[in-house]
């Protein structure tokens, strides 16, 4: 453990010393600036000795001697690196060339410090004039000459060019000082080539071009192998005439085994080795044109030509069909004829005609007749022959037109909706185009259209106001006048009648609906094709019920309604016509049940009676005096007449009651009275209507404050 601590202490001491030493070393010097100088100047002539001086200005501690690393750059590419203790360093360019032109920089590195100079341009003027040499100056057409262009002492990538005046003969790029190339010359006559060369060097975005080299004249002698072409009997002949071609060259070269002579017409070689033979052919109309004799010796080709005109013995036959349009069952004629003949050779009777159908001979005559039908359809052509010349007409397609078939009538995107536009299609399965389609309604023309394209369809827009109107439509088709008219069946499609405005009914009558009753909601429409979708809605447009039926009405029962069911109700209806129709709104008010009404009235009367009794008792309590002894007596008085003090309806009985108050009287609350106070109270009760209509109860109380009770 102690050894480990000693090792740790030593490592820490070493690290501190290293950091101190390193920091001290870095602070011994500072690179203040780096400058690059070009001697003798920035722009010099070719061949000048140039020096690039990189100088560093460094601040350093006394006695320190840092190591400098100098790096030189040209056009941002490193040229040289050198380590020394000198405060400046040289990069020498002896015998400078244009190649050395460019942007130069230098950098100084001391330890971890690095500083770069600014860029300085060096321009070297003057390219060396190249020298041209050849191996021979007199040669024959097709011979090669070896030319050498030299730029002695130049450096870099050089582009050499050989020229004959304004015509460039050859070009090549190289890193060497010269280019050697074999050049060939092909000319039809003797002439002199004035050859020279030059070179160029690319310096970034600029190109420096040298002066032209010396000029060398090269004489070229033409080869005398141009052939002579002959044609017999002449260059203007008639079809069937025999043509003979011959090609001849100078006898000096005739026996040369390498000489080749060919007869060429257009891109076709008719004969080879024409120097030893002739070429014969029977002239045809398409043989007119240029014929060439071409002599070849090595890479040299010489030619001569002649234009041959071959006149027609007779023109190409033409096949025609009459009439041009024929329907099945109608008669037609096919004829073959020629317009031009060479009367010096033949007469019209000398021409024989043959008519073919699908390459099968139909008749050996210039005319063919038949009745149009399916088997007569096909491609027809004719052939004319005379004096061994055979000519064919072009093919003519004959196809008998087909009468239109009965059209079919249908609706686009059924079903049909009353009072809404829809499209009617008419189409015939058979029938040659163009076809005219006519839409009619009850024999009255609604619209007409012509279909000329196989992908085109006859469409008509229509509208009906009742379902029965659908069968009033039909269409007609024709493609050969009125005789070809075909009529379709009557239009038969499903018709949808949109729903009318619904009639919304509530049973019982909305004003007579009480709690607990069943309410029937009925929604009916005056018109509309089933199925019908009915929807019932209550307060806040809340859906109550939705159903689909096959009839024109629907109902829904609200069972045992409560007062919360009060509100606005309505219904909606729609069918496949997708037209939603809404009824008028009916307001439903649910009232209390009868027994609740009776109970409420009774309760109110009871409350009223209690209030009256309470008021009377309060009133009495204020009027009655209290004694230590009270007497109470009752007497049933006689009937009271209409003129009496009280008149009771239906002559009810009145009872008088004397109430004896046994409690002692508080003299402090009620003052003592002398005499007798009498209080009458009448209570009227409802008895049976068959016996007593009214019964009155009268209370009489006499309070004696001073006197004793009476003695019988």
mmCIF file of C-alpha atoms in Angstrom, residues 102 362 366 505:
data_model
loop_
_atom_site.group_PDB
_atom_site.id
_atom_site.type_symbol
_atom_site.label_atom_id
_atom_site.label_comp_id
_atom_site.label_asym_id
_atom_site.label_seq_id
_atom_site.Cartn_x
_atom_site.Cartn_y
_atom_site.Cartn_z
ATOM 1 C CA UNK A 102 0.686 30.833 -60.685
ATOM 2 C CA UNK A 362 -60.739 -13.866 -108.899
ATOM 3 C CA UNK A 366 -59.890 -5.868 -116.042
ATOM 4 C CA UNK A 505 -100.928 13.880 -36.989
#
